[in-house]
Every structure is written in C-alpha cells, then in structure tokens.
Amino acid sequence: MSPQKLTIAVETLAENLPQAESWLAQGPNEPVSPEELSQAMGEAELADLANTLGQDKDTFVAELSQTLPAFVDSISIDGQVDETLAAALADQA
C-alpha cells in the first residue's frame, strides 16, 4: 500500500471510528473491535485486503483490530500520518 493510500485509509478510519483519534494523538490507544473495524472499513474492502494477503477474512480482521491502533500510532506525528514513516514501514514489509 502506498503512503498516500495509507494516509487516506487512516483518515477514513478517523472519520468513522471515534477511537482512531487516540491512535493519532499522544497517550494511550483505545482498542477497536473486529465488528467496529468491519463497519468502518466495509466488508468488501476487508475481504479484498485479506485475499491479497492470502488470509481468511475473519482471522485478518481479528488480527488487524489488535495491531492497527499501535501501527497508526507508530506512523503518526502531531495527529497526522507521517508519509515518510509510512513509506519506511511499507518498504520493510
């Protein structure tokens, strides 16, 4: 995923998930449930991502709900996604 696409995805989540603001801000990250994530991102989008990674959708969503808050926190500075950090992480993946 390109850094620009990642930024757009995070912005979409921030609009649809109140707890996403905590991921961008300093302080503790609020959790997100698989159900909340599915509602925010959409079943089709999640199924496509899971398929791309060769994973079962339900397993992928469960794992994503556990890792996404810390991931977004790690690529954000001052409430915005730092595209340089996002690109560096994408290169490592």
Coordinates of C-alpha atoms in Angstrom, one line a residue:
M1 CA 0.0 0.0 0.0
S2 CA 1.4 3.4 -0.9
P3 CA 1.9 6.0 1.8
Q4 CA -0.8 8.2 0.2
K5 CA -3.3 5.3 0.2
L6 CA -2.3 4.5 3.8
T7 CA -2.9 8.2 4.7
I8 CA -6.3 8.1 3.1
A9 CA -7.2 4.8 4.8
V10 CA -6.2 6.3 8.2
E11 CA -8.2 9.4 7.5
T12 CA -11.3 7.3 6.6
L13 CA -10.9 5.3 9.8
A14 CA -10.5 8.5 11.8
E15 CA -13.8 9.8 10.4
N16 CA -15.6 6.5 11.1
L17 CA -14.1 5.4 14.4
P18 CA -14.0 7.8 17.4
Q19 CA -11.2 5.9 19.0
A20 CA -8.9 6.4 15.9
E21 CA -8.2 9.9 17.2
S22 CA -6.5 8.3 20.2
W23 CA -4.2 6.4 17.8
L24 CA -3.1 9.7 16.2
A25 CA -2.7 11.6 19.4
Q26 CA -0.3 11.2 22.3
G27 CA -1.4 9.0 25.1
P28 CA -3.0 5.5 25.3
N29 CA -4.5 4.0 22.2
E30 CA -8.2 3.0 22.6
P31 CA -9.0 -0.5 21.3
V32 CA -11.2 -1.3 18.3
S33 CA -13.2 -4.5 17.9
P34 CA -13.4 -6.6 14.8
E35 CA -17.0 -5.6 14.4
E36 CA -16.3 -1.8 14.6
L37 CA -13.4 -2.2 12.1
S38 CA -15.7 -4.1 9.7
Q39 CA -18.3 -1.3 9.9
A40 CA -15.8 1.4 9.5
M41 CA -13.9 -0.1 6.5
G42 CA -16.5 -2.2 4.9
E43 CA -16.7 -5.9 4.5
A44 CA -15.7 -5.8 0.8
E45 CA -12.6 -3.8 1.5
L46 CA -11.5 -6.1 4.3
A47 CA -12.2 -9.2 2.2
D48 CA -10.0 -7.8 -0.6
L49 CA -7.2 -7.0 1.8
A50 CA -7.4 -10.4 3.4
N51 CA -7.5 -12.1 -0.1
T52 CA -4.4 -10.1 -1.2
L53 CA -2.6 -11.3 1.9
G54 CA -3.8 -14.9 1.4
Q55 CA -5.7 -14.9 4.7
D56 CA -9.2 -15.8 5.9
K57 CA -11.2 -12.5 6.3
D58 CA -12.3 -13.2 9.9
T59 CA -8.8 -14.0 11.0
F60 CA -7.4 -11.0 9.2
V61 CA -9.9 -8.6 10.8
A62 CA -9.3 -10.0 14.3
E63 CA -5.6 -9.6 13.9
L64 CA -5.9 -6.1 12.3
S65 CA -8.1 -5.0 15.2
Q66 CA -5.3 -5.9 17.6
T67 CA -2.4 -4.4 15.6
L68 CA -4.0 -1.3 13.9
P69 CA -4.1 1.1 16.9
A70 CA -0.3 0.6 17.6
F71 CA 0.5 0.7 13.9
V72 CA -1.3 4.0 13.3
D73 CA 0.3 5.4 16.5
S74 CA 3.7 4.5 15.2
I75 CA 3.3 6.3 11.9
S76 CA 1.7 9.5 13.2
I77 CA 3.2 12.7 14.5
D78 CA 1.2 15.6 15.8
G79 CA -2.1 14.0 14.8
Q80 CA -1.1 13.4 11.1
V81 CA 0.2 10.3 9.3
D82 CA 3.9 10.9 8.5
E83 CA 4.2 9.6 5.0
T84 CA 8.0 9.1 5.4
L85 CA 7.4 6.8 8.3
A86 CA 4.6 5.0 6.4
A87 CA 6.9 4.5 3.4
A88 CA 9.7 3.2 5.5
L89 CA 7.4 0.6 7.1
A90 CA 5.9 -0.3 3.8
D91 CA 9.5 -0.9 2.4
Q92 CA 10.2 -3.2 5.4
A93 CA 7.0 -5.3 4.8

